[in-house]
Amino acid sequence: TPNLLFIYIFVDVGSQESVANSSTAIGFDERMLLHAEVEKKSTLHPERPDRLQAIAASLARAGIFPGKCYSIPAREITPEELITVHSLEHIESVEVTSESLSSYFTSDTYANEHSALAARLAAGLCADLASAIVSGRAKNGFALVRPPGHHAGVRQAMGFCLHNNAAVAALAAQAAGARKVLILDWDVHHGNGTQEIFEQNKSVLYISLHRHEGGKFYPGTGAAEEVGSMGAEGFCVNIPWSQGGVGDNDYIFAFQHVVLPIAAEFNPDLTIVSAGFDAARGDPLGCCDITPSGYAHMTNMLNALSGGKLLVILEGGYNLRSISSSATAVIKVLLGESPGCELENSFPSKAGLQTVLEVLKIQMNFWPALGPIFVNLESQWRMYCFERKRKQIKKRRRVLVPMWRWGRKSLLFHFLNGHHNVKSKLC
C-alpha cells in the first residue's frame, strides 16, 4: 500500500510554497498511487506506486519540488477528450475495471478498482500541462504521472498503459493553439500506441528511439521502414537499436544527426517527450546505459525547439534509483540549469552508427536536410571500414613471421606435428 500520507503532505506543501516567478509546472496527484496490482505474485510488478514516490522524494531532497516548481490542479480527463484519441470501446473497457477488485487487459497490464480514476487523472494532468505551456502560463512542465501511456493504442490497453497520455496532451495543445506538435519518445520500448494514433497525421511528428533487435524486443514494432501512411509518410521516424547496452554516445549522436535536423525542419510549436527512463543504466527491463547526464543533455538539446515550450511526460523506468536521479536531472534542465560538462566523446558504437545510417537512408526521402548528413556519414563509415581492414592486414602480416626467424625448436615442433601449412595455422 503506498504511503499516501507522505505524498499528501508533499503536494500540499508544494502548492503553498510555489514560487511566484517559477515557470516550470509539475503535474501530480497522490490518487495515482492507488493504481496497483492486487494479485500477489513471487515478484513485484515493475510498474508500481514506488516509482512516483522515489521521484518525489528525490525532488524534495534537491529542493526542487516543493521549492522551485509549482503544481497545477489535478483534473480528470473527460470522455469527450478521450474519444479524440481512443475508441469508445477502449474507454468503456478501462472504466468498467472500477467495478472489480482486480482485472487484467493483458498478462502484464493490470487494473484494480482505482485504475480508471488514476488513468483519467494522468491524462487530465498531461492535457492541462500542454495547454498551460502553449498558452504561456508555464514555460515548460513535467508530468509525474502513472499509469504510463505510450503503448495504449486506439482500441487496446497493453504494456502497463491504459490511456495514451502523450497523445491526449498533443491534441490538447492543438486545441490551445499549437499547429504542429513533436512527440519525442526515448522510452526503451517503441511507443506503438502513439505511432498508431498519429501515423496518418502530418501535424504531429512522432520520433522514437528504442531497442528493436529485428522485432524481437517488446512490442516488436518500430522498424525504420515504418514511416507513416496515407500522405503522412515521413512524420513517423523510428530509430531502432539492434542490441542492448546502448548509451549516451549513441543517443546524443542520433539526436545530432537525425532528431534535431528533422525537428528543426518540422518546426513544432510544442515538444512533448515520452520520457521513459527504462533505457537508463541499471534498469532491469531495458538493459541499456544512459546516465542522468545523458538525459540532461538530450533535454537541453530539445530546449532549442519550440521556443523552449517543452512538456516531459513520465512513461516507463523500473529501477527506482535510476528513474529518480534521471528525472531530477531532466527537471533541473527545465529549470534552466546547465546539463553539466560536455560528454567526453560523442562517437557512437558501430551498431549505433549503422542504425543511424539506416534511418537516414530511409528518412532523407522525406526530409531533404538529411541528404548531406547521410552522404557525409556514409563516407566516414567507408573510411572507417577501409582503415580497419588495413590495420587488420597489417596486424596479420606482423603475425606471419618468416620460418627462418622461428628458432630451431619451434621449427622442429611444427614439422613433427604436421603443421606444414603455417599460414593457415596462424591466420
XYZ file of C-alpha atoms in Angstrom:
427
model
C 0.000 0.000 0.000
C 1.508 3.394 -0.949
C 2.437 5.901 1.721
C -0.397 8.315 0.969
C 0.303 10.495 3.998
C 3.821 11.297 2.806
C 2.655 12.196 -0.674
C -0.307 14.228 0.549
C 1.973 16.383 2.706
C 4.411 16.662 -0.202
C 1.788 18.021 -2.581
C 0.140 20.287 -0.044
C 3.415 21.944 0.882
C 4.304 22.243 -2.785
C 1.067 24.084 -3.570
C 1.603 26.529 -0.681
C 5.256 27.216 -1.408
C 5.060 27.520 -5.166
C 7.390 30.242 -6.316
C 5.500 33.085 -7.970
C 8.012 33.623 -10.762
C 8.600 29.912 -11.402
C 7.993 28.869 -14.992
C 8.223 25.080 -14.612
C 4.962 23.316 -13.746
C 4.646 19.855 -12.198
C 1.590 17.652 -12.678
C 0.949 15.202 -9.857
C -1.865 13.755 -7.756
C -1.470 11.228 -4.942
C -4.544 9.262 -6.092
C -2.480 7.848 -8.950
C -0.641 5.818 -6.307
C -3.799 3.787 -5.721
C -3.334 2.074 -9.091
C -1.559 -1.158 -8.071
C -1.561 -4.861 -8.807
C -3.798 -6.665 -6.319
C -2.841 -10.229 -7.157
C 0.144 -11.333 -5.079
C 2.985 -12.824 -7.120
C 6.502 -14.041 -6.403
C 7.985 -10.761 -7.646
C 6.630 -7.229 -7.502
C 5.206 -5.799 -10.700
C 7.763 -3.365 -12.204
C 5.123 -0.661 -12.774
C 4.163 0.089 -9.174
C 3.464 3.137 -6.953
C 7.041 3.203 -5.622
C 8.149 4.723 -8.926
C 6.389 8.038 -8.319
C 7.336 8.064 -4.652
C 11.024 7.607 -5.492
C 10.999 10.546 -7.922
C 9.006 12.704 -5.493
C 11.475 12.015 -2.690
C 14.428 12.859 -4.965
C 12.854 16.173 -5.998
C 12.136 17.064 -2.373
C 15.735 16.309 -1.302
C 17.038 18.503 -4.124
C 14.756 21.376 -3.062
C 13.090 21.346 -6.481
C 9.533 20.417 -5.571
C 8.367 21.763 -3.272
C 10.555 24.782 -3.802
C 11.423 25.796 -7.361
C 8.489 24.370 -9.333
C 4.776 24.864 -8.896
C 1.984 22.317 -9.167
C -1.128 22.571 -11.323
C -4.511 21.407 -10.003
C -5.395 17.839 -10.901
C -8.341 17.216 -13.199
C -9.886 14.058 -14.594
C -9.929 13.884 -18.385
C -13.428 13.875 -19.869
C -14.902 11.219 -22.184
C -15.227 13.916 -24.851
C -11.463 14.498 -24.757
C -10.595 10.799 -24.668
C -12.752 9.987 -27.692
C -10.435 12.109 -29.865
C -7.676 9.560 -29.117
C -9.325 6.242 -28.218
C -12.336 4.278 -29.398
C -15.471 4.248 -27.271
C -14.966 0.506 -26.675
C -11.497 1.166 -25.250
C -12.707 3.939 -22.970
C -15.509 1.727 -21.648
C -13.137 -1.216 -21.130
C -10.990 0.941 -18.855
C -13.951 2.414 -16.979
C -15.504 -0.983 -16.241
C -12.425 -2.016 -14.240
C -13.639 0.226 -11.400
C -16.273 -2.422 -10.703
C -13.693 -5.132 -9.933
C -11.039 -5.517 -7.258
C -8.633 -6.967 -9.809
C -8.582 -7.410 -13.571
C -6.146 -7.713 -16.472
C -6.118 -6.308 -20.012
C -3.119 -8.496 -20.897
C -0.979 -10.821 -18.807
C 1.184 -7.906 -17.662
C -1.288 -4.994 -17.777
C -3.342 -4.974 -14.603
C -6.134 -2.855 -13.155
C -7.834 -2.521 -9.808
C -10.854 -0.542 -8.671
C -8.813 2.707 -8.687
C -7.042 2.291 -12.025
C -9.637 4.043 -14.194
C -9.507 7.106 -11.926
C -5.704 7.100 -11.965
C -5.706 6.912 -15.780
C -8.188 9.805 -16.048
C -6.089 11.920 -13.672
C -2.857 11.162 -15.559
C -4.401 12.112 -18.906
C -6.081 15.203 -17.443
C -2.835 16.477 -15.929
C -1.000 15.982 -19.224
C -3.708 17.803 -21.176
C -3.695 20.760 -18.782
C 0.098 20.999 -18.696
C 0.179 21.086 -22.502
C -2.477 23.814 -22.587
C -0.661 25.851 -19.933
C 2.641 25.698 -21.855
C 1.098 26.568 -25.229
C -0.841 29.496 -23.732
C 2.258 30.837 -21.969
C 1.042 30.257 -18.415
C 4.022 27.937 -17.949
C 7.302 27.837 -19.830
C 7.662 24.077 -19.564
C 6.463 21.191 -17.428
C 6.947 17.686 -16.094
C 4.032 15.238 -15.754
C 4.781 12.951 -12.818
C 2.030 10.517 -13.731
C 1.050 6.882 -13.929
C -0.186 4.594 -15.356
C 2.047 5.268 -18.377
C 0.529 5.619 -21.822
C 2.599 5.233 -24.983
C 1.637 1.582 -25.635
C -2.089 2.351 -25.404
C -3.490 2.474 -28.914
C -6.814 3.438 -30.388
C -8.514 0.246 -29.234
C -6.264 -1.515 -26.735
C -4.557 -1.180 -23.370
C -1.224 -3.003 -23.176
C 2.351 -2.750 -21.918
C 1.258 -1.363 -18.499
C -0.547 1.512 -20.346
C -4.257 2.417 -20.133
C -4.783 5.839 -21.797
C -2.242 7.442 -24.108
C -1.172 10.496 -22.107
C 1.178 11.938 -24.750
C -1.487 11.686 -27.455
C -4.051 13.387 -25.230
C -1.525 16.141 -24.471
C -0.722 16.671 -28.167
C -4.379 17.152 -29.103
C -4.939 19.405 -26.075
C -2.010 21.525 -27.234
C -3.558 21.858 -30.681
C -6.881 22.813 -29.146
C -5.000 25.549 -27.243
C -3.491 26.947 -30.438
C -0.454 24.839 -31.358
C -0.444 23.950 -35.047
C 2.372 21.395 -35.010
C 3.473 19.117 -32.173
C 6.579 16.948 -31.900
C 6.425 13.827 -29.723
C 9.935 12.555 -28.954
C 9.826 9.116 -27.341
C 13.044 7.976 -25.624
C 11.465 5.112 -23.690
C 13.455 1.926 -24.372
C 10.299 0.330 -25.814
C 8.672 1.545 -29.014
C 5.521 3.596 -28.459
C 3.333 1.515 -30.734
C 0.167 3.148 -29.426
C 1.342 6.695 -30.128
C 2.508 5.701 -33.594
C -0.838 4.082 -34.392
C -2.778 7.148 -33.243
C -0.766 9.632 -35.346
C 0.615 7.601 -38.269
C -1.754 9.371 -40.708
C -1.415 12.836 -39.152
C 1.023 15.375 -40.637
C 0.515 17.877 -37.814
C 2.091 15.555 -35.212
C 5.638 14.319 -35.800
C 6.483 11.145 -33.860
C 10.164 10.252 -33.342
C 11.102 7.195 -31.283
C 14.480 5.833 -30.173
C 14.115 2.279 -28.861
C 15.506 -1.229 -28.712
C 14.128 -3.262 -31.575
C 16.503 -6.087 -32.458
C 14.706 -7.034 -35.642
C 11.323 -7.047 -33.911
C 12.406 -9.390 -31.096
C 12.238 -6.718 -28.388
C 8.823 -5.741 -26.946
C 6.464 -4.719 -28.503
C 8.106 -5.740 -31.792
C 7.020 -2.656 -33.753
C 9.078 0.384 -34.681
C 11.238 -0.733 -37.603
C 12.980 2.037 -39.533
C 10.735 1.288 -42.519
C 7.619 2.313 -40.535
C 7.391 5.939 -41.664
C 3.688 6.807 -41.538
C 0.943 6.316 -44.115
C -1.893 7.875 -46.115
C 0.010 11.004 -47.084
C 1.815 11.356 -43.758
C 4.932 9.431 -44.770
C 7.999 10.827 -43.021
C 6.044 12.030 -39.995
C 6.878 8.834 -38.159
C 10.610 8.389 -37.537
C 11.866 5.222 -35.864
C 15.452 4.828 -34.663
C 15.556 1.101 -33.811
C 18.650 -0.053 -31.925
C 19.819 -3.511 -32.941
C 21.079 -4.520 -29.483
C 21.057 -3.678 -25.794
C 23.708 -1.703 -23.938
C 23.083 1.473 -25.933
C 24.343 4.514 -24.026
C 24.815 8.271 -24.007
C 27.048 8.470 -27.070
C 24.632 6.617 -29.355
C 21.654 8.688 -28.225
C 23.481 12.024 -28.494
C 24.787 11.009 -31.939
C 21.259 10.109 -33.089
C 19.964 13.425 -31.733
C 22.635 15.377 -33.615
C 22.245 13.592 -36.932
C 18.569 12.570 -37.078
C 16.326 14.005 -34.353
C 17.346 17.665 -34.368
C 17.682 18.119 -38.169
C 14.194 16.675 -38.724
C 12.693 18.534 -35.769
C 14.200 21.840 -36.916
C 12.709 21.382 -40.387
C 9.329 20.425 -38.885
C 9.480 23.487 -36.569
C 6.991 22.395 -33.861
C 5.013 24.776 -31.657
C 5.309 22.347 -28.721
C 7.654 19.475 -27.987
C 6.412 16.567 -25.867
C 8.819 13.970 -24.506
C 7.503 10.497 -23.778
C 10.124 10.100 -21.094
C 10.565 6.503 -20.165
C 13.700 6.080 -18.054
C 13.994 2.359 -18.755
C 16.953 2.926 -21.094
C 18.816 4.189 -18.023
C 21.838 2.412 -16.623
C 20.691 -0.269 -14.184
C 17.140 -0.725 -15.465
C 16.143 -4.418 -15.258
C 13.919 -4.361 -18.367
C 15.799 -2.009 -20.684
C 19.390 -3.202 -20.133
C 20.804 -0.051 -21.714
C 23.283 2.517 -20.416
C 22.007 6.118 -20.459
C 23.217 8.188 -17.492
C 21.390 11.088 -15.793
C 23.868 13.354 -17.593
C 22.811 11.811 -20.909
C 19.138 12.547 -20.212
C 20.042 16.076 -19.132
C 21.923 16.727 -22.378
C 19.063 15.369 -24.510
C 16.611 17.615 -22.656
C 18.884 20.595 -23.182
C 19.087 19.864 -26.921
C 15.281 19.709 -27.159
C 15.033 23.042 -25.336
C 16.243 24.698 -28.531
C 12.980 23.690 -30.233
C 9.522 25.262 -29.926
C 10.900 28.365 -28.222
C 11.582 26.220 -25.168
C 7.953 25.060 -24.906
C 8.663 21.555 -23.630
C 6.472 19.041 -21.790
C 8.112 15.918 -20.337
C 5.724 13.046 -19.531
C 6.822 10.077 -17.436
C 6.439 6.734 -19.210
C 8.479 3.673 -18.132
C 11.546 3.181 -15.941
C 11.764 0.487 -13.286
C 14.992 0.952 -11.325
C 13.990 3.329 -8.544
C 17.440 4.869 -8.183
C 17.818 5.328 -11.943
C 14.421 6.920 -12.536
C 14.710 9.296 -9.575
C 18.200 10.546 -10.499
C 17.340 10.764 -14.215
C 14.032 12.592 -13.695
C 15.716 15.015 -11.287
C 18.455 15.734 -13.858
C 15.812 16.437 -16.524
C 13.814 18.800 -14.302
C 16.966 20.718 -13.359
C 17.461 21.459 -17.061
C 13.814 22.534 -17.374
C 14.529 24.988 -14.546
C 17.396 26.474 -16.526
C 20.379 24.693 -15.028
C 23.236 23.627 -17.279
C 23.314 19.920 -18.149
C 26.920 19.881 -16.991
C 30.164 19.409 -18.861
C 30.086 18.035 -22.383
C 30.100 14.278 -22.655
C 33.668 13.063 -23.173
C 33.101 11.961 -26.761
C 30.058 11.567 -28.913
C 31.395 8.774 -31.099
C 28.704 6.117 -31.448
C 29.159 2.391 -31.273
C 29.469 0.526 -34.571
C 25.904 -0.791 -34.186
C 24.654 2.690 -33.299
C 26.234 4.241 -36.383
C 24.778 1.534 -38.609
C 21.293 2.212 -37.183
C 21.615 5.954 -37.773
C 22.763 5.367 -41.356
C 19.823 3.016 -41.947
C 17.366 5.634 -40.660
C 18.958 8.460 -42.646
C 18.816 6.459 -45.874
C 15.068 5.995 -45.425
C 14.083 9.364 -43.982
C 16.107 11.539 -46.369
C 13.395 10.732 -48.921
C 11.051 12.868 -46.818
C 13.428 15.351 -45.106
C 15.882 16.951 -47.584
C 18.176 18.247 -44.826
C 19.208 14.647 -44.098
C 20.738 14.068 -47.546
C 24.104 15.796 -46.941
C 24.293 14.261 -43.454
C 23.855 10.775 -44.889
C 26.479 11.333 -47.598
C 28.986 12.654 -45.056
C 28.418 9.862 -42.516
C 28.455 7.138 -45.171
C 31.792 8.495 -46.424
C 33.182 8.441 -42.892
C 31.847 4.908 -42.394
C 33.580 3.699 -45.569
C 36.835 5.335 -44.478
C 36.486 3.677 -41.077
C 35.922 0.250 -42.669
C 38.860 0.737 -45.040
C 41.152 1.852 -42.218
C 40.035 -1.044 -40.009
C 40.666 -3.570 -42.793
C 44.093 -2.046 -43.472
C 45.059 -2.342 -39.804
C 43.875 -5.964 -39.688
C 46.011 -6.825 -42.746
C 48.987 -5.048 -41.191
C 48.480 -6.925 -37.926
C 48.213 -10.236 -39.770
C 51.456 -9.561 -41.582
C 53.197 -8.945 -38.276
C 51.961 -12.318 -37.038
C 53.244 -14.133 -40.126
C 56.897 -14.273 -39.070
C 59.247 -15.982 -41.622
C 60.203 -19.584 -40.771
C 63.886 -18.740 -40.533
C 63.137 -16.475 -37.550
C 61.221 -19.107 -35.546
C 64.211 -20.745 -33.939
C 65.306 -24.353 -34.202
C 62.953 -25.801 -31.553
C 59.776 -24.085 -32.878
C 60.511 -25.145 -36.435
C 61.145 -28.770 -35.408
C 57.898 -28.800 -33.340
C 55.729 -27.635 -36.254
C 57.207 -30.129 -38.698
C 56.947 -33.073 -36.281
C 53.268 -32.275 -35.643
C 52.358 -31.966 -39.315
C 51.904 -28.176 -39.349
C 53.259 -27.674 -42.834
C 50.622 -25.060 -43.737
C 51.970 -22.418 -41.422
C 49.966 -19.520 -42.948
C 46.594 -21.162 -42.438
C 47.521 -22.115 -38.887
C 48.437 -18.603 -37.893
C 45.582 -16.696 -39.590
